[in-house]
XYZ file of C-alpha atoms in Angstrom:
757
model
C -0.079 -0.306 0.088
C 1.692 3.839 -1.016
C 2.147 5.481 1.739
C 1.952 8.620 0.590
C -0.640 9.538 3.471
C 2.354 8.716 5.978
C 4.480 10.882 4.984
C 5.775 14.112 6.848
C 4.123 12.391 10.089
C 6.036 12.409 13.488
C 6.692 9.499 15.205
C 3.357 10.253 17.473
C 1.303 11.342 14.681
C 2.153 8.167 12.949
C 0.922 5.784 16.220
C -2.315 7.389 16.182
C -2.779 7.239 12.935
C -2.170 3.317 12.322
C -3.513 2.326 15.417
C -4.796 -0.863 15.386
C -5.413 -2.004 19.126
C -9.120 -1.393 19.179
C -10.091 2.146 20.344
C -7.946 4.758 21.721
C -8.039 8.301 23.327
C -5.578 10.328 21.974
C -4.371 13.427 24.018
C -3.547 15.989 21.356
C -2.111 19.313 22.666
C -2.422 22.435 21.632
C -0.921 22.820 18.075
C -0.070 19.480 17.608
C -1.794 18.715 14.194
C -4.795 16.988 15.798
C -7.023 17.888 12.939
C -4.033 16.098 10.691
C -4.239 13.073 12.626
C -8.347 12.965 12.842
C -8.358 13.169 8.979
C -5.274 11.191 8.096
C -6.482 8.361 10.265
C -10.075 8.301 8.157
C -7.918 8.597 5.045
C -5.483 5.889 6.567
C -8.620 3.322 7.649
C -10.158 3.741 3.554
C -7.187 3.154 2.042
C -6.486 0.517 3.878
C -9.477 -1.036 3.251
C -10.153 -1.293 6.991
C -13.635 0.431 6.180
C -15.554 1.590 3.090
C -16.517 5.639 3.212
C -19.706 5.140 4.190
C -18.785 2.730 7.203
C -17.166 5.946 8.871
C -18.583 8.447 11.498
C -17.167 11.126 12.219
C -18.328 13.849 15.133
C -17.126 17.079 14.931
C -17.711 20.007 17.290
C -18.715 22.946 14.544
C -19.671 22.951 11.080
C -16.380 24.710 9.910
C -14.673 21.721 11.522
C -16.595 19.197 9.312
C -16.002 21.384 6.205
C -12.077 20.916 6.154
C -12.262 17.691 7.376
C -14.195 17.051 4.354
C -12.137 19.382 1.998
C -9.010 17.667 3.318
C -10.249 14.428 2.564
C -11.346 15.020 -1.271
C -7.630 16.401 -1.210
C -5.821 12.974 0.069
C -7.981 10.249 -1.698
C -10.260 10.085 -4.490
C -13.414 9.585 -3.166
C -16.947 11.198 -2.758
C -17.223 12.419 0.450
C -20.668 13.930 0.077
C -22.877 10.658 1.723
C -20.405 10.560 4.688
C -21.318 10.606 8.118
C -18.780 13.539 9.195
C -20.859 16.595 11.091
C -21.699 17.675 14.578
C -23.550 16.148 17.277
C -26.690 17.892 16.274
C -25.899 17.694 12.517
C -25.683 13.842 12.449
C -28.628 13.618 14.719
C -30.764 15.526 12.642
C -29.856 13.378 9.651
C -30.586 10.478 11.885
C -34.036 11.652 12.845
C -35.035 12.388 9.369
C -34.285 9.003 8.041
C -36.514 7.808 11.037
C -38.899 10.120 11.521
C -41.815 7.447 11.730
C -39.430 5.466 14.354
C -38.954 8.769 16.263
C -42.610 10.166 16.412
C -42.073 12.814 14.116
C -42.973 13.970 10.848
C -41.123 13.777 7.741
C -40.389 17.633 7.470
C -40.177 18.736 11.123
C -38.849 22.030 11.672
C -36.156 23.166 14.018
C -36.524 25.799 16.555
C -33.858 28.637 17.026
C -33.071 29.912 20.085
C -35.591 32.458 19.893
C -38.521 30.992 18.152
C -37.969 28.277 21.377
C -38.370 31.451 23.232
C -41.917 32.610 21.539
C -43.255 29.024 22.183
C -42.531 28.958 25.214
C -44.130 32.449 25.813
C -46.958 30.977 23.847
C -47.272 27.947 26.350
C -47.274 30.142 29.384
C -50.035 32.744 28.187
C -52.410 29.568 27.278
C -51.583 28.010 30.417
C -52.115 31.481 31.857
C -48.871 30.911 34.175
C -48.005 33.896 35.946
C -44.639 35.238 34.142
C -43.156 37.441 36.532
C -42.988 34.619 38.859
C -42.196 32.040 36.443
C -39.908 34.192 33.668
C -40.230 32.988 29.636
C -36.208 32.866 29.860
C -36.212 30.378 33.049
C -38.403 28.284 31.991
C -36.805 27.755 28.893
C -33.173 27.440 30.506
C -34.592 24.782 32.593
C -36.232 22.811 29.497
C -32.802 22.885 27.829
C -30.718 22.377 31.083
C -32.969 19.144 31.634
C -32.963 17.627 28.092
C -29.234 18.265 28.089
C -29.008 16.246 30.747
C -31.004 13.386 29.165
C -34.506 13.682 31.610
C -37.899 14.175 30.092
C -40.447 16.008 32.579
C -41.468 13.295 34.356
C -38.430 12.068 35.178
C -37.284 15.130 37.647
C -36.976 14.936 41.072
C -38.831 17.821 42.260
C -38.912 18.533 45.820
C -41.035 21.903 45.944
C -44.213 23.518 44.104
C -41.919 26.375 41.817
C -40.335 23.025 40.323
C -43.069 20.960 40.282
C -44.849 23.887 38.077
C -41.735 24.304 35.933
C -41.760 20.246 35.454
C -45.320 20.652 34.069
C -44.541 23.558 32.213
C -41.772 21.103 30.328
C -44.453 18.688 29.788
C -46.418 20.909 28.329
C -43.730 22.446 26.327
C -43.082 18.701 24.889
C -46.543 18.024 23.880
C -47.098 21.514 22.441
C -44.149 20.600 20.291
C -45.368 17.136 19.358
C -48.665 18.737 18.160
C -47.045 21.641 15.909
C -43.995 18.905 14.499
C -41.065 21.019 15.748
C -38.087 20.174 17.636
C -35.861 22.614 19.334
C -31.757 22.154 19.233
C -32.094 20.267 23.158
C -34.581 17.441 21.649
C -32.741 16.533 18.715
C -29.713 14.578 20.450
C -32.156 13.788 23.532
C -34.860 12.222 20.511
C -32.159 10.684 18.701
C -30.863 9.131 22.035
C -33.991 7.774 23.093
C -34.334 6.440 19.879
C -31.583 3.825 19.953
C -32.193 3.469 23.080
C -35.662 1.860 22.556
C -35.113 0.107 18.954
C -32.370 -2.074 19.185
C -32.973 -3.062 15.956
C -31.960 0.775 14.434
C -28.889 0.554 17.148
C -27.880 -2.689 15.733
C -27.940 -1.600 12.109
C -26.012 2.030 12.855
C -23.313 -0.401 15.194
C -22.909 -2.609 12.065
C -22.644 -0.097 9.564
C -20.470 2.368 11.452
C -17.142 0.261 12.565
C -15.445 3.661 13.389
C -16.519 6.040 14.827
C -13.993 9.022 15.373
C -14.501 12.058 17.589
C -13.060 15.446 17.545
C -12.317 17.742 20.963
C -13.512 14.980 22.958
C -13.128 16.951 26.028
C -15.985 19.354 25.195
C -18.594 16.295 25.169
C -21.600 16.441 27.496
C -22.648 13.323 29.128
C -25.545 12.747 26.901
C -23.164 13.234 23.938
C -21.003 10.774 25.377
C -23.718 7.823 26.152
C -24.986 8.773 22.690
C -21.731 7.548 21.736
C -21.716 4.319 23.588
C -25.284 3.143 22.112
C -23.318 3.507 18.314
C -20.358 1.451 19.743
C -20.840 -2.816 19.650
C -18.328 -4.210 21.509
C -16.204 -4.860 17.757
C -16.298 -1.283 17.062
C -13.830 1.323 17.475
C -13.811 5.171 19.043
C -11.085 6.996 18.083
C -11.330 9.906 20.573
C -9.125 13.216 20.073
C -9.036 15.593 22.750
C -7.313 17.829 25.083
C -8.418 17.684 28.659
C -5.873 20.994 28.851
C -8.047 23.189 27.131
C -11.529 21.906 28.494
C -13.445 25.596 29.115
C -17.002 25.176 28.099
C -18.733 23.380 31.625
C -21.108 26.490 31.239
C -22.365 24.634 28.140
C -22.773 20.965 29.401
C -18.900 20.165 28.729
C -17.601 17.221 30.911
C -14.196 16.894 30.960
C -14.808 13.665 33.463
C -15.300 11.694 30.415
C -12.048 11.780 29.321
C -11.077 9.085 32.139
C -14.330 7.895 32.159
C -14.017 6.864 28.250
C -10.805 5.264 29.292
C -12.959 2.914 31.955
C -15.453 2.051 29.659
C -13.208 1.044 26.857
C -10.614 -0.828 28.860
C -7.787 1.883 27.804
C -4.719 1.150 29.076
C -2.364 3.295 27.341
C -3.130 7.212 26.340
C -1.618 8.213 22.863
C 0.097 11.257 23.436
C 0.784 14.391 20.873
C 2.751 16.923 22.757
C 5.237 18.232 19.642
C 4.208 21.686 18.973
C 4.147 23.139 15.566
C 2.741 26.624 16.745
C 4.294 28.283 19.179
C 8.748 28.813 20.468
C 10.071 27.434 23.445
C 8.969 29.867 25.940
C 5.580 30.355 25.351
C 5.122 26.596 25.616
C 7.272 26.462 28.950
C 5.250 29.005 30.088
C 1.769 27.267 29.450
C 3.052 24.050 30.839
C 4.189 25.487 33.856
C 0.547 26.987 34.178
C -1.079 24.102 33.333
C 1.259 21.843 35.671
C -0.372 23.532 38.996
C -3.732 21.836 38.280
C -4.148 18.679 39.850
C -7.151 16.562 37.644
C -5.455 16.237 34.648
C -4.183 13.559 32.610
C -0.820 14.784 32.092
C 1.359 16.033 29.213
C 4.247 18.594 28.252
C 4.386 20.423 24.803
C 7.691 21.052 23.489
C 8.738 21.928 19.936
C 11.963 22.096 17.505
C 11.313 25.876 17.003
C 14.102 26.646 19.346
C 13.208 28.815 22.338
C 12.396 32.590 21.293
C 11.711 35.482 22.883
C 11.243 36.064 26.726
C 7.495 36.603 27.596
C 7.205 40.483 27.942
C 4.979 41.554 31.079
C 3.900 44.984 31.352
C 2.085 46.626 34.784
C -0.086 49.362 33.694
C -0.849 52.312 36.629
C -4.477 51.596 35.308
C -6.946 49.942 32.698
C -6.314 52.850 30.208
C -2.759 52.390 30.686
C -2.722 49.171 30.081
C -4.771 49.937 26.774
C -2.646 52.542 25.920
C 0.410 50.393 26.124
C -1.143 47.691 24.173
C -1.845 50.232 21.199
C 1.275 51.600 21.033
C 3.204 48.441 20.796
C 0.688 46.949 18.124
C 1.979 49.767 16.295
C 5.510 49.180 17.179
C 5.455 45.877 15.981
C 3.054 47.070 13.014
C 5.935 49.498 12.193
C 8.470 46.009 12.375
C 6.461 45.058 9.502
C 3.769 42.373 11.603
C 0.320 42.882 9.864
C -2.106 44.146 12.237
C -4.232 40.462 11.965
C -1.454 39.171 13.184
C -1.773 40.313 16.355
C -4.765 39.693 19.046
C -5.866 41.010 21.850
C -7.520 38.430 24.768
C -9.717 39.313 27.646
C -11.757 37.209 30.075
C -14.910 39.132 29.960
C -16.532 40.874 26.847
C -16.359 44.221 28.839
C -12.954 44.712 29.121
C -13.253 45.545 25.102
C -14.109 49.113 25.953
C -11.010 50.646 26.817
C -9.122 48.988 24.544
C -11.741 49.606 21.300
C -11.687 53.367 22.365
C -7.802 53.510 22.615
C -7.277 51.683 19.184
C -10.486 54.133 18.053
C -8.455 57.027 19.093
C -4.782 55.745 17.672
C -6.947 55.308 14.367
C -6.122 51.650 14.867
C -8.087 49.203 12.722
C -9.414 46.559 14.838
C -12.421 43.808 14.364
C -13.693 42.320 16.935
C -13.749 38.364 16.565
C -17.184 36.472 17.438
C -19.058 39.002 18.653
C -20.300 43.100 18.506
C -17.825 45.794 19.770
C -18.932 47.332 22.320
C -21.655 50.433 21.905
C -23.066 48.061 19.352
C -23.834 45.250 21.840
C -28.233 45.033 22.380
C -27.648 45.859 25.624
C -25.538 48.293 25.839
C -28.163 49.976 22.931
C -30.828 49.849 25.295
C -29.399 51.560 28.087
C -27.971 54.509 25.853
C -31.857 54.617 24.425
C -33.112 55.322 27.935
C -30.240 57.888 28.401
C -30.788 59.208 25.389
C -34.652 60.254 26.138
C -33.898 61.610 29.407
C -31.596 63.968 27.639
C -34.421 64.578 24.545
C -37.658 62.856 24.592
C -38.521 63.885 21.481
C -36.190 61.185 20.358
C -38.194 58.344 18.330
C -35.874 56.289 17.719
C -34.775 55.670 21.344
C -38.751 55.402 21.996
C -39.550 52.447 19.581
C -36.550 50.576 21.194
C -37.449 50.638 24.709
C -41.134 51.563 25.185
C -41.616 48.021 25.419
C -38.135 47.147 26.357
C -37.815 45.296 29.583
C -41.497 44.137 28.739
C -44.247 46.347 30.080
C -47.193 44.918 27.970
C -47.340 47.517 25.032
C -47.932 45.910 22.318
C -47.581 46.519 18.799
C -50.611 47.716 18.158
C -50.550 50.204 21.039
C -47.341 51.472 19.302
C -49.047 51.918 15.738
C -51.757 53.955 17.634
C -49.104 56.435 19.193
C -46.971 56.412 15.743
C -50.417 56.910 13.808
C -51.365 60.373 16.461
C -47.912 61.719 16.098
C -48.129 61.614 12.095
C -51.131 63.652 12.962
C -50.311 66.320 15.325
C -46.776 66.529 13.542
C -45.225 65.390 16.748
C -42.770 62.953 18.617
C -44.217 59.544 19.471
C -43.254 60.830 22.905
C -45.197 63.619 22.914
C -48.275 61.133 21.561
C -47.639 59.124 23.892
C -47.865 61.814 26.750
C -51.248 62.630 25.245
C -52.418 58.751 24.711
C -50.617 57.553 27.838
C -53.417 57.850 30.281
C -55.755 55.267 28.761
C -52.448 52.913 28.308
C -51.344 51.399 31.785
C -47.961 50.253 30.163
C -47.569 53.491 28.228
C -48.544 55.812 31.278
C -45.828 53.432 33.332
C -43.034 53.801 30.733
C -43.906 57.759 30.600
C -43.353 58.392 34.217
C -40.182 55.895 34.384
C -38.948 58.124 31.968
C -40.206 61.159 33.711
C -38.674 60.305 37.042
C -35.389 59.433 35.712
C -35.233 63.095 34.120
C -36.183 64.538 37.599
C -33.675 62.249 39.924
C -30.766 62.677 37.482
C -30.693 66.278 37.685
C -27.415 67.589 39.504
C -25.820 64.208 39.155
C -22.290 63.719 37.443
C -22.402 61.592 34.597
C -21.366 58.557 35.510
C -23.962 58.869 38.244
C -26.108 59.578 35.840
C -25.928 56.479 33.988
C -25.319 54.419 36.213
C -28.498 55.127 37.901
C -30.549 55.125 34.344
C -29.141 51.676 34.226
C -30.134 50.455 37.276
C -34.005 51.795 37.111
C -34.356 51.191 33.825
C -35.076 47.477 35.248
C -32.318 46.480 32.427
C -29.898 43.978 34.758
C -33.071 42.822 36.349
C -34.077 41.165 32.703
C -30.813 40.464 32.115
C -30.476 38.074 35.014
C -32.927 35.574 33.983
C -31.043 35.225 30.450
C -28.351 32.928 29.702
C -25.357 35.107 28.759
C -26.821 38.154 31.284
C -23.655 37.769 33.228
C -21.722 39.222 30.192
C -24.528 41.484 29.484
C -24.932 42.834 32.995
C -21.152 42.988 32.967
C -21.321 45.753 29.897
C -23.800 46.981 31.114
C -21.493 48.065 34.480
C -19.056 48.910 31.861
C -21.302 51.929 30.331
C -20.764 53.922 33.984
C -17.245 53.167 33.918
C -17.266 54.610 30.051
C -19.090 57.732 31.438
C -16.193 58.144 34.474
C -13.888 58.023 31.518
C -15.322 60.286 29.455
C -16.014 62.730 32.134
C -11.960 63.334 32.827
C -11.318 63.441 29.069
C -14.007 66.203 28.561
C -13.274 67.828 31.616
C -10.868 70.084 30.007
C -13.161 71.037 26.655
C -16.779 70.569 28.497
C -18.070 73.297 30.653
C -20.549 71.293 33.207
C -21.927 74.966 34.096
C -25.451 75.496 34.338
C -25.858 78.019 31.842
C -23.939 76.138 29.095
C -25.908 75.878 25.673
C -26.670 73.656 23.012
C -24.314 75.172 20.454
C -21.096 74.946 23.367
C -21.818 71.062 23.463
C -22.184 70.469 19.962
C -18.326 71.928 19.360
C -16.595 70.773 22.904
C -14.118 68.154 22.230
C -12.832 66.604 19.145
C -14.852 63.588 20.204
C -17.869 65.274 19.877
C -16.895 66.836 16.465
C -20.180 65.447 14.429
C -22.822 65.818 17.448
C -25.047 68.249 15.367
C -25.648 65.581 13.388
C -25.600 62.877 15.881
C -28.237 64.567 17.715
C -30.428 65.663 14.632
C -30.162 61.697 14.327
C -31.028 61.156 17.438
C -34.215 62.963 16.852
C -35.271 62.234 13.677
C -38.902 63.354 12.995
C -38.665 66.950 14.936
C -39.679 69.750 13.863
C -37.887 73.123 13.563
C -40.482 74.457 15.773
C -39.786 71.738 17.872
C -36.121 72.005 18.051
C -35.907 74.744 20.182
C -37.842 72.862 23.190
C -35.170 69.608 22.300
C -32.223 72.127 22.956
C -33.691 73.775 25.892
C -33.798 70.293 27.594
C -30.416 69.120 26.215
C -29.246 72.185 27.965
C -29.528 70.698 31.548
C -27.468 67.441 30.204
C -24.824 68.898 28.958
C -22.224 66.149 28.914
C -24.510 63.219 29.016
C -25.242 64.693 25.440
C -21.533 64.815 25.101
C -21.612 61.411 25.957
C -24.247 60.557 23.462
C -22.268 61.729 20.560
C -19.432 59.673 22.098
C -21.006 56.608 21.946
C -22.333 56.952 18.608
C -19.131 58.128 16.780
C -17.326 55.212 18.279
C -20.398 52.814 17.356
C -19.846 54.129 13.624
C -18.872 52.531 10.608
C -15.276 52.404 12.195
C -14.964 48.665 12.318
C -11.884 46.895 9.648
C -14.256 45.528 7.242
C -13.922 41.590 6.732
C -10.211 40.946 4.906
C -8.909 44.443 5.551
C -5.505 44.372 7.404
C -6.750 45.051 11.130
C -6.151 44.218 15.059
C -8.100 41.063 16.214
C -10.064 41.492 19.585
C -12.144 38.592 21.511
C -12.297 36.761 24.377
C -9.796 33.660 25.558
C -13.405 31.405 25.285
C -13.653 32.796 21.296
C -9.881 32.123 20.873
C -10.095 28.928 20.840
C -8.680 26.794 18.269
C -6.689 30.312 16.841
C -3.917 31.450 16.206
C -1.601 34.529 15.808
C 1.900 35.866 15.393
C 1.848 37.981 18.810
C -0.830 38.121 21.821
C -1.615 40.303 24.514
C -3.296 38.556 27.762
C -5.122 41.639 29.123
C -6.660 42.002 32.960
C -4.435 39.104 34.571
C -5.926 40.649 38.263
C -7.448 37.991 40.795
C -11.236 38.199 40.425
C -10.607 39.310 36.834
C -8.481 36.238 35.384
C -9.332 33.832 37.092
C -12.547 34.930 37.122
C -14.401 35.746 40.921
C -16.778 33.076 40.318
C -14.739 30.472 39.400
C -13.382 31.169 43.216
C -16.578 29.641 44.615
C -17.181 26.799 42.071
C -16.237 23.229 41.851
C -13.583 22.662 39.507
C -13.811 26.730 38.544
C -10.506 27.463 39.182
C -9.068 24.594 37.514
C -11.365 25.746 34.226
C -10.003 29.375 34.780
C -6.324 27.505 34.891
C -6.820 25.664 31.525
C -8.881 29.119 29.825
C -5.413 30.792 30.752
C -3.327 27.853 28.863
C -5.736 27.940 26.025
C -4.708 31.896 25.778
C -0.858 31.456 25.968
C -0.878 29.008 23.329
C -2.825 31.314 21.288
C 0.940 33.048 20.738
C 3.565 31.618 17.989
C 6.265 34.095 18.294
C 5.780 37.014 20.872
C 3.536 36.774 24.098
C 2.259 39.707 26.022
C 1.045 39.791 29.858
C -0.792 42.233 31.435
C -2.593 43.273 34.518
C -3.599 47.289 35.665
C -2.955 48.534 38.960
C -6.054 49.871 39.008
C -9.256 49.138 37.561
C -12.487 51.156 36.883
C -14.931 49.032 37.699
C -18.954 49.844 38.443
C -17.967 53.793 37.619
C -15.246 53.379 41.349
C -11.284 53.232 41.019
C -10.492 49.539 42.978
C -7.048 48.501 43.344
C -6.548 44.364 42.434
C -3.665 41.893 42.754
C -2.371 40.397 40.000
C -3.413 36.605 38.667
C -1.675 34.035 40.405
C -1.535 33.297 36.663
C 1.339 35.822 36.669
C 3.222 33.661 39.244
C 3.114 30.116 38.117
C 4.954 31.283 35.255
C 8.889 31.261 35.982
C 10.629 34.390 36.156
C 13.242 33.247 33.682
C 10.983 32.845 30.937
C 9.680 36.975 31.288
C 10.741 40.236 30.910
C 9.244 43.289 32.622
C 8.062 46.210 30.613
C 9.040 49.599 32.570
C 5.564 50.327 33.466
C 3.901 52.934 35.917
C 6.863 52.631 38.394
C 9.156 53.250 35.498
C 11.346 50.336 36.808
C 12.381 47.176 33.988
C 14.415 45.530 36.873
C 11.786 43.402 38.312
C 12.526 40.549 41.299
C 9.951 38.555 41.648
C 8.207 40.906 44.819
C 8.606 43.942 42.552
C 7.158 41.797 39.145
C 4.033 41.172 40.786
C 3.536 44.077 43.096
C 0.228 44.520 43.263
C -1.046 48.046 44.440
C 1.269 50.998 45.016
C 3.561 50.451 47.614
C 1.739 53.535 50.005
C -1.025 50.430 49.699
C 0.835 47.186 49.974
C 0.535 46.988 53.753
C -3.308 47.161 53.491
C -3.447 44.046 51.722
C -2.851 41.478 54.037
C -5.282 38.770 51.924
C -4.553 37.819 48.295
C -8.288 37.476 46.267
C -8.696 33.988 46.616
C -7.914 33.619 49.842
C -10.186 32.023 52.512
C -11.017 33.671 55.498
C -13.615 33.457 58.599
C -15.356 36.283 59.784
C -16.691 35.944 63.497
C -20.971 35.884 62.382
C -20.584 35.171 58.542
C -18.384 32.461 58.816
C -16.210 31.209 56.296
C -15.668 33.322 52.805
C -13.314 34.108 49.964
C -11.755 37.228 49.714
C -13.086 38.297 46.273
C -11.760 41.961 45.739
C -10.324 45.471 47.204
C -11.232 49.449 47.211
C -10.402 52.347 48.255
C -7.126 53.278 49.437
C -5.247 54.232 52.968
C -7.515 54.160 56.023
C -10.856 53.709 53.682
C -9.365 50.420 52.273
C -12.573 47.994 51.958
C -12.251 44.380 51.495
C -15.149 42.600 49.634
C -15.694 39.216 51.260
C -17.776 36.705 49.334
C -19.650 33.741 51.544
C -21.328 30.954 50.431
C -25.145 31.552 52.185
C -25.569 35.182 51.799
C -23.463 36.558 49.056
C -20.833 39.453 49.146
C -20.199 42.063 52.038
C -17.729 44.415 52.323
C -15.951 45.296 55.588
C -13.528 48.489 56.143
C -10.128 46.329 56.474
C -9.235 47.676 59.292
C -12.683 46.470 61.541
C -12.801 43.709 59.111
C -12.285 41.241 61.908
C -11.052 38.489 59.229
C -8.928 35.578 60.501
C -7.264 33.412 57.502
C -8.379 29.895 57.403
């Protein structure tokens, strides 16, 4: 048999591709060529005559990975790959259910509900059942249904020990009945129903066991327990499962990924020896040594060390910034320097743990005129929750803003339906007024509209005399947005973004302080020409106020004069949300969360915000396996870099509109000092012995911080808790402690009465 397929494989890869001793677990480190191994394994099996193309089942986690596998196979072998079973779990389950829709109890042309469609279906159900949606919020009901489906549980299998859970289970059962009547399935149902079909239909199960003698699974560390059980159903004793994954890169527990499946697979399949792919083809040795050092602190891992023949490379660069603004400035200046030295902007990535961190970095890039692109997400001022908050602020500054009115008149939901909005719009057009004016005229007879009008009027009254940051914080808090997002699956990120909007206002106030007067007698013309950031303020204000007549502009301007800095801030937000992001294919700096960076690589990588309670995230300090998953996330971040790696943290960071002092991330300390070169930061020092390199706060405050974030402490009244952060300075330093039963408590450090556990 020709060996062209095997040419160029290293010994570890060759061993994996030609494995002939039953099922195998391949531990594939970052950058070790796992996709090549998987694809070559399939081609080798087919070429060796061990299986036909139709006898292979290959499971990936993204459609992109599946397409890449098809492309590579077509280049390797002269075969028709069209009919091969290669795809995602959901895609393959959909294919199985289509082929056996009668056995699955589904119509031939069943439809699939996306997340929004499913939410609409849940809302219809709750209305039909006359369920109190304030107590049983539709999104929470949706999450309950999906959580149990992903755990393999139908409504009648749920252990409900209280009336609330029993009612949720009843809603789940009725939801299933509704979906069956309508012939639709949601994403979680695809896998669960496919599993149930194979479980109860022995003839069908044996058919597919006989057909798929070789099952290959990519990203095995990200499988859920139900996905693992589905795979086991398809595997007869004589079948071979070839599972490729990396327990050190398991970072999706919040999506149901169960890293323990790797150890379970070893036990269930009787695997005595794990094949390890450890030669890295991406990064220089210094970067790999740092990754190995960090991940070695995790206890529950199969264990491996990456290595490379590429050489040591450059030292890792560490920068301790005075503030998050200074950190962003440093990133921009270094990116500019790299570009001057010939590196493309596209080869530079800025990573952060939380989406909210992008705001300061985006602002610095925007101000410097550098092209950038937010990968896998929206820029800060384009995010839905931020646009909602800005709409409330725009109405406070100018109630005649029709676009803002339409955006939030019924968000969060307050019973203002489409017909009511249409009636308001018709009345406004007939009278030649704004929607707000028409709503005020008609609101008395419409409970939801009246409540909305009263809310905006209250906000306008309550924010008089407040600073810009206070105005933003107050409007966000009173708008109901935070409470609304608490019930959403990604609500934590959205709430962090809303809190970051207050920080943006604080930063804007500081920047605009020299050019925008906040005197009571300032007029709109002054605001419109106040600063470079507001150079298009006039057009922005007109855009905000679509539909305002020339006669109405005077009253609009009189209201704006009461909010000069707010008006300027809104113009600034509009400018930064404009068409400044780089287009696809344009050379631009790449911004993304660490989660979004998985599977990608860049010549130069900045890992920012390396502070305790930020990275690792504060939630991880009290969650089971939380800290180990955060460390795996750091491992993923480090191994994205090919040639140059920057690690940055800030001595102070704006959080919730206040300056807080943080401690450097423990992950920084876990990297050997010999691998790191410190760059002159706010101290102006480059020497950096160990204690200096990781000084957390200015020396005058260091003595006031006796505990690290993450330390377990005991309080005489509240019991055992975890130190979650600090704020203030000197005698006013406060420490935040998270207690399992009562939540967070702030204490003046001097009187905290805390003892180390």
